[in-house]
mmCIF file of C-alpha atoms in Angstrom:
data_model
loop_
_atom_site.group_PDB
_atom_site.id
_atom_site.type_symbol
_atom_site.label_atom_id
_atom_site.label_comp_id
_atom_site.label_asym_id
_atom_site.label_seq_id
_atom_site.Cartn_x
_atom_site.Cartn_y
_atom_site.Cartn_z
ATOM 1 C CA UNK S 1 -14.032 6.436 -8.949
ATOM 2 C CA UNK S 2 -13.529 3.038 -10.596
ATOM 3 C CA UNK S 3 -15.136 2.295 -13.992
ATOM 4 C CA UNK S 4 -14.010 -1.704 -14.715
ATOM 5 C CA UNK S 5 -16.474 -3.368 -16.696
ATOM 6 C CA UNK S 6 -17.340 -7.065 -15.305
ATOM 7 C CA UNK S 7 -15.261 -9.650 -16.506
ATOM 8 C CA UNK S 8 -12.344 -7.175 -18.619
ATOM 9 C CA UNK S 9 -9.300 -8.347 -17.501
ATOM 10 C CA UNK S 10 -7.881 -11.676 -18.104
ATOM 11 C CA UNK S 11 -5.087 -11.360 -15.201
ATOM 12 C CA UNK S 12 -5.173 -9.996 -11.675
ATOM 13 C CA UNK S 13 -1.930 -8.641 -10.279
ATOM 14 C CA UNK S 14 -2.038 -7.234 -6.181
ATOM 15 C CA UNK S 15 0.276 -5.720 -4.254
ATOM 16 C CA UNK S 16 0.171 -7.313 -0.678
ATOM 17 C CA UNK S 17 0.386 -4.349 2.278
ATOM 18 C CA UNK S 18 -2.896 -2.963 2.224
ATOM 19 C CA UNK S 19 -4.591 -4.797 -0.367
ATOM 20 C CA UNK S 20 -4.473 -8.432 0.904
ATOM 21 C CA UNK S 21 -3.063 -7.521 4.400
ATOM 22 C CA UNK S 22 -4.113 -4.778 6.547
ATOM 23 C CA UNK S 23 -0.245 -3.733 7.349
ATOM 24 C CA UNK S 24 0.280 -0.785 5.751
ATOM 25 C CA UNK S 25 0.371 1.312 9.591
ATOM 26 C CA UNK S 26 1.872 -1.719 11.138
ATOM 27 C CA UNK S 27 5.157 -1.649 8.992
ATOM 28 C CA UNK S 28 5.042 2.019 8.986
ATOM 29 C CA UNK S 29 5.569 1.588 13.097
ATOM 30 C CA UNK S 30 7.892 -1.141 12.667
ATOM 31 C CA UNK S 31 10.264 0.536 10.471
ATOM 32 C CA UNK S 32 9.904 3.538 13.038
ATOM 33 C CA UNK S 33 10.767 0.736 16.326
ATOM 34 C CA UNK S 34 13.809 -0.562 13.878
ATOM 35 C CA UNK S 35 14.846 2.856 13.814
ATOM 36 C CA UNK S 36 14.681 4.008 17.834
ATOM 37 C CA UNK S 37 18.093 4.017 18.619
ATOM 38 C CA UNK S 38 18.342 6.715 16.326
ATOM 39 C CA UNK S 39 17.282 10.792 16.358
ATOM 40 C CA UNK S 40 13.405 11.992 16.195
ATOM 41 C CA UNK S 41 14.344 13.791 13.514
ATOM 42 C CA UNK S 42 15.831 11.269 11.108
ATOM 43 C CA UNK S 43 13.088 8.870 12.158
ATOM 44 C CA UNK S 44 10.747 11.771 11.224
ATOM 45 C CA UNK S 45 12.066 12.627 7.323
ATOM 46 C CA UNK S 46 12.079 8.549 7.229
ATOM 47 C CA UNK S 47 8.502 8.804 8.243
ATOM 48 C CA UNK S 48 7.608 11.393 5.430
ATOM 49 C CA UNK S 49 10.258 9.198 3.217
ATOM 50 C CA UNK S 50 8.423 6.160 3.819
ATOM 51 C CA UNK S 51 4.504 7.099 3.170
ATOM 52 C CA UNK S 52 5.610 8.403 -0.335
ATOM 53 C CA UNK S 53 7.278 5.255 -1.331
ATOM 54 C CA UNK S 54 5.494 2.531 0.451
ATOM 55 C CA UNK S 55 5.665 0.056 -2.176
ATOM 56 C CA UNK S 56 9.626 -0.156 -2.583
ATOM 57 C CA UNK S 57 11.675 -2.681 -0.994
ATOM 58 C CA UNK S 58 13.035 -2.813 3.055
ATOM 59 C CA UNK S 59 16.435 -3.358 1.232
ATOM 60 C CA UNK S 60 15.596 0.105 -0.657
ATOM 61 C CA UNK S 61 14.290 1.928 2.336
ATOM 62 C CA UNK S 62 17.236 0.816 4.725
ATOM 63 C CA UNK S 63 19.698 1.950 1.810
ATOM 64 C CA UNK S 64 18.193 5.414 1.369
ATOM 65 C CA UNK S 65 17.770 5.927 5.351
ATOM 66 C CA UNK S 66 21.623 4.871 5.471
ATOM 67 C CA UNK S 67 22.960 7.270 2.500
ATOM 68 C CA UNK S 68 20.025 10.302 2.382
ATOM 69 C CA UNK S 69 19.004 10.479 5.832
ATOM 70 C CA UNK S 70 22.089 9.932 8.086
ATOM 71 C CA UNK S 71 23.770 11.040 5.419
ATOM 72 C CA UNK S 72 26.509 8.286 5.710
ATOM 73 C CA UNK S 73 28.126 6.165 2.822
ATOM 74 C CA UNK S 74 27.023 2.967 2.998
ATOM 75 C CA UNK S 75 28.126 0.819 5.623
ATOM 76 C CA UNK S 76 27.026 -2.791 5.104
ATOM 77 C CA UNK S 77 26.795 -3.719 8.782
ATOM 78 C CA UNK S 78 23.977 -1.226 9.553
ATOM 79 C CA UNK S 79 22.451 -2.286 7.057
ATOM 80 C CA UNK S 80 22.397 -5.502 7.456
ATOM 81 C CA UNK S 81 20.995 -4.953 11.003
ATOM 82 C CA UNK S 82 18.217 -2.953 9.838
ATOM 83 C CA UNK S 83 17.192 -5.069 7.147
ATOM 84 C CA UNK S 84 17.220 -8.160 10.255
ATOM 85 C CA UNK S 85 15.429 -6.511 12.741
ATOM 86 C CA UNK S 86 12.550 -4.924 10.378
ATOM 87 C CA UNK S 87 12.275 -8.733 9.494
ATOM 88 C CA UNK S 88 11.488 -10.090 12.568
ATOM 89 C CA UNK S 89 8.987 -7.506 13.196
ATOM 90 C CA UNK S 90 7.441 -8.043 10.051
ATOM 91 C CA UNK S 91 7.389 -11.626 10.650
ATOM 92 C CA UNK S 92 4.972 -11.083 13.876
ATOM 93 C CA UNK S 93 2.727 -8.477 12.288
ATOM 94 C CA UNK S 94 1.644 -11.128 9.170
ATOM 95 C CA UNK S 95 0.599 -13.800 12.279
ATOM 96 C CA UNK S 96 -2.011 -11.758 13.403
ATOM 97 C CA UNK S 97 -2.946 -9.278 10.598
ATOM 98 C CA UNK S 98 -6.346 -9.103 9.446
ATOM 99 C CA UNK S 99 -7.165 -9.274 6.078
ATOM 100 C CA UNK S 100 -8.238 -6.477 3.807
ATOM 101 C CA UNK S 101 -11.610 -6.222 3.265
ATOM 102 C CA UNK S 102 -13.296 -7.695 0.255
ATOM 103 C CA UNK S 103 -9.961 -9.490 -0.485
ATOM 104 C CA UNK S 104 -11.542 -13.213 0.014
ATOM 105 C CA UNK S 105 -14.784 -12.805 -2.134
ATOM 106 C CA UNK S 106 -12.934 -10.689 -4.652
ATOM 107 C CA UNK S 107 -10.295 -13.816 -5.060
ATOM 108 C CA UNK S 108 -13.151 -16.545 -4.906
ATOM 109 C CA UNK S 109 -15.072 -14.219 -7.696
ATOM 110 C CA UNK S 110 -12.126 -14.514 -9.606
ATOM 111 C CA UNK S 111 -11.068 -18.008 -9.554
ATOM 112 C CA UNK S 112 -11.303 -18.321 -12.699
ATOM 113 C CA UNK S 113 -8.880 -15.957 -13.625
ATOM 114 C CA UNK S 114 -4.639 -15.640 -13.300
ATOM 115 C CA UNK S 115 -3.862 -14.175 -10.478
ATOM 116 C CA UNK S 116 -0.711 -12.742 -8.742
ATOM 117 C CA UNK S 117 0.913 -11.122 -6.260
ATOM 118 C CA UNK S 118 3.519 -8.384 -6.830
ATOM 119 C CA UNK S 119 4.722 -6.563 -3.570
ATOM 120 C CA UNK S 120 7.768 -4.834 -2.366
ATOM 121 C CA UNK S 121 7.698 -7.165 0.667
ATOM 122 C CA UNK S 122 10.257 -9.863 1.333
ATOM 123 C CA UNK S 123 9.464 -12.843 -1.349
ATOM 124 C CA UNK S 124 10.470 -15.696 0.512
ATOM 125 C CA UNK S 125 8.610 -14.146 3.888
ATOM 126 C CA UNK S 126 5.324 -13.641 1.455
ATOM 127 C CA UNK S 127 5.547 -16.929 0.407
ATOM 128 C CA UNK S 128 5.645 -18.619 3.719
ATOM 129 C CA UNK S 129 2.581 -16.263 5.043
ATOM 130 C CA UNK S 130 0.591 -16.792 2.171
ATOM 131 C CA UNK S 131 1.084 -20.713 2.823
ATOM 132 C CA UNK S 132 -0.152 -20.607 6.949
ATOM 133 C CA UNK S 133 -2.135 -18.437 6.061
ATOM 134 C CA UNK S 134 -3.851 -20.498 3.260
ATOM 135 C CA UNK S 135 -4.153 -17.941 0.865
ATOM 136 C CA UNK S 136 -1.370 -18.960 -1.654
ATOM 137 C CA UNK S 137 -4.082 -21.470 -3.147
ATOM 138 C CA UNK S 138 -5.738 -18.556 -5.002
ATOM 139 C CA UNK S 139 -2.475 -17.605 -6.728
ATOM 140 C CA UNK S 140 -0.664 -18.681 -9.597
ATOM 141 C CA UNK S 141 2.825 -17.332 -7.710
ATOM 142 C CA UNK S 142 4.128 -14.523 -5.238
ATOM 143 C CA UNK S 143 6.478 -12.446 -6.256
ATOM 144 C CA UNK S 144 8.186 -9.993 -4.089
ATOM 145 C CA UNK S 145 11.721 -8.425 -3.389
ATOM 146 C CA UNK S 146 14.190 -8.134 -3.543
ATOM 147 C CA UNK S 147 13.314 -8.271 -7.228
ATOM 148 C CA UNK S 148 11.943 -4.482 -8.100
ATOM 149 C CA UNK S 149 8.549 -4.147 -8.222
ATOM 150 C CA UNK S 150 8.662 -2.551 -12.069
ATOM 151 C CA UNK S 151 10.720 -6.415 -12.933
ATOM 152 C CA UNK S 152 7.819 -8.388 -11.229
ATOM 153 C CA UNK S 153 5.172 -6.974 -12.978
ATOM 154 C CA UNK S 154 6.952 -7.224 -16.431
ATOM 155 C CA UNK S 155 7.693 -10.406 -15.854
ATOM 156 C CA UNK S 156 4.253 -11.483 -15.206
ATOM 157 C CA UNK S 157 3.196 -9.592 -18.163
ATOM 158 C CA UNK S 158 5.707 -11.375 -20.748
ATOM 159 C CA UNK S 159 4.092 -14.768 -19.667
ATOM 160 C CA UNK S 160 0.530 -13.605 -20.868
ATOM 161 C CA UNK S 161 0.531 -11.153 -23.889
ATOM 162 C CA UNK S 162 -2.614 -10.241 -25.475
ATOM 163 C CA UNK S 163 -4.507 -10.849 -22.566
ATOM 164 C CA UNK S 164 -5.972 -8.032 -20.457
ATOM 165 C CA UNK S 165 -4.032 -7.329 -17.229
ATOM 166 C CA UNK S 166 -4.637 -5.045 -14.326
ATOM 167 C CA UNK S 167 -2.595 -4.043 -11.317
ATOM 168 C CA UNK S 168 -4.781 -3.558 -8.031
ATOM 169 C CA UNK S 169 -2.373 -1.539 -5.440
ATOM 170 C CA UNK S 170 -2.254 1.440 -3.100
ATOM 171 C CA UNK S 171 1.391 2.940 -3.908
ATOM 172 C CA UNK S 172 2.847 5.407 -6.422
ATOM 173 C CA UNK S 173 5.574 2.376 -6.840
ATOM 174 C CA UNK S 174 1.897 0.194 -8.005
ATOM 175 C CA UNK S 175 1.188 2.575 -10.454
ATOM 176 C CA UNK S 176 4.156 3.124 -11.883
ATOM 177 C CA UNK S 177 4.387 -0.634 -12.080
ATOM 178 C CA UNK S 178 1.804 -0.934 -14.611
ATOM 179 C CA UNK S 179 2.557 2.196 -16.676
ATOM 180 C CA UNK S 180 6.105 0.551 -16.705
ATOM 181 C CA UNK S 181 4.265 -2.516 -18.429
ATOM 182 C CA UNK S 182 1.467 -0.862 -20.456
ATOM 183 C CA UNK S 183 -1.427 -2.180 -18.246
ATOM 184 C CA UNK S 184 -4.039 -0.634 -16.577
ATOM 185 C CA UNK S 185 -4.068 0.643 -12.686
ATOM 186 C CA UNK S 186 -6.666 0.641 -9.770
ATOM 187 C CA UNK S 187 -5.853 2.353 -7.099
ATOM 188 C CA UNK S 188 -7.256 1.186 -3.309
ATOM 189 C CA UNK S 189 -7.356 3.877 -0.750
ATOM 190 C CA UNK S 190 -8.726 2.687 2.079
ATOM 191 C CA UNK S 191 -5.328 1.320 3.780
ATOM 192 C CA UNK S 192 -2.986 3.881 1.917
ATOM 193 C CA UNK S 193 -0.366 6.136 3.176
ATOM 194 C CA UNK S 194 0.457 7.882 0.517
ATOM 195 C CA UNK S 195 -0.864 11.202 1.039
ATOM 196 C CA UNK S 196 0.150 12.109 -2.640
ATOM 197 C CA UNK S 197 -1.869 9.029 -4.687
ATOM 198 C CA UNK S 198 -4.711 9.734 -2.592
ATOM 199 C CA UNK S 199 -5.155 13.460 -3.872
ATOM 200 C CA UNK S 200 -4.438 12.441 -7.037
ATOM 201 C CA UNK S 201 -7.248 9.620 -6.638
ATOM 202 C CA UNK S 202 -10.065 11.983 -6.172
ATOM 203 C CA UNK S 203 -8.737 14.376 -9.018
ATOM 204 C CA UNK S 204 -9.557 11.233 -10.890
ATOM 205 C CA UNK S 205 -6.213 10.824 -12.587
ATOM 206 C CA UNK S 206 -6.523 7.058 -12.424
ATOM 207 C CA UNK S 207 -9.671 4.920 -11.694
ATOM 208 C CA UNK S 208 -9.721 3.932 -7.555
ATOM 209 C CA UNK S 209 -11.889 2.570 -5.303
ATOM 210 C CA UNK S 210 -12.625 3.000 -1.664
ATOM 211 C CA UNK S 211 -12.228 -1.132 -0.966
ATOM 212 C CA UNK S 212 -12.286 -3.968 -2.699
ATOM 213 C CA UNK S 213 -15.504 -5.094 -1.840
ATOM 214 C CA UNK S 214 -16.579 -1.879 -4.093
ATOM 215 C CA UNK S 215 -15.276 -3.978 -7.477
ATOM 216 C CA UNK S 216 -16.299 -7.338 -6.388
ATOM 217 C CA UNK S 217 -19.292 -7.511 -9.025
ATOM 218 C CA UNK S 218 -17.036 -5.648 -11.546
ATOM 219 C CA UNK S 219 -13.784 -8.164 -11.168
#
């Protein structure tokens, strides 16, 4: 459960996939198409592989499949062929995705305050869908790979010291974000597949919320 008191924090940091887009299970299947050509049972541990570390990078998730899961040394051309084809998929899943709920009035409640994105997703790709999809206006910048996730947030946090900062996001990679910086963490379920954070949600070890139309009044 989520205790925020209204008007705490000073600066607003989101992840993107399942938190302003509702893509979490559409890159999930995407990475599992990219991967076809390959055996049900590598696709599988990439599967498992992938839920638990949602918010890392394609680059990072096409390196580990590569070196952990084929078990191969790293061979640049697969690689780079995996990284390509996840892209265009990716590319055709932010045209039509809906948006999470509560993500528009939460960002119009908070006008008024900095606010960023943060997201393991391709930066330059982020940036472009942000800008058709006339949502950039409600952000100071996105940030994304293949900058690290743990780098992004610091960064953002160096340009506004002594001012309250919290990290909305739906990934163990989100929460260890903002213990990385020092700042506090909300965790959104509702779009999550990581099995693990969600447990850990309702044990209360960090304050979450169903949506975010559950923290609009407290944002």
């Amino acid at each position: 459960m989520h205790n925020l008191n209204n008007n705490k924090y000073d600066v607003l940091i989101f992840d993107c996939d399942g938190i302003i887009f509702d893509t979490t299970h559409l890159k999930l299947k995407a990475f599992q198409e990219t991967l076809s050509e390959f055996d049900t049972k590598h696709i599988e541990e990439f599967t498992n592989y992938f839920k638990e570390n949602f918010g890392r990078s394609r680059y990072s998730h096409a390196k580990h499949f590569i070196e952990n899961i084929l078990n191969k040394s790293f061979q640049i051309d697969l690689y780079n062929n995996i990284i390509k084809d996840f892209s265009i998929r990716c590319e055709k899943i932010y045209d039509d995705a809906e948006l999470c709920a509560g993500v528009i009035e939460i960002l119009e409640k908070a006008k008024n305050k900095y606010k960023y994105v943060a997201s393991g997703s391709d930066q330059s790709e982020l940036r472009k869908v942000f800008e058709n999809r006339d949502i950039g206006k409600y952000f100071m910048s996105v940030y994304g790979s293949p900058t690290e996730k743990n780098k992004l947030v610091k960064d953002i946090c160096s340009e506004h010291k002594n001012k309250k900062i919290l990290m909305i996001g739906d990934s163990e990679a989100d929460l260890k974000a903002s213990e990385n910086s020092n700042i506090n963490f909300l965790f959104i379920s509702r779009y999550s597949v990581d099995k693990k954070m969600i447990e850990l949600a309702k044990k209360g070890k960090f304050e979450s919320a169903f949506d975010l139309k559950e923290i609009i009044n407290c944002i």
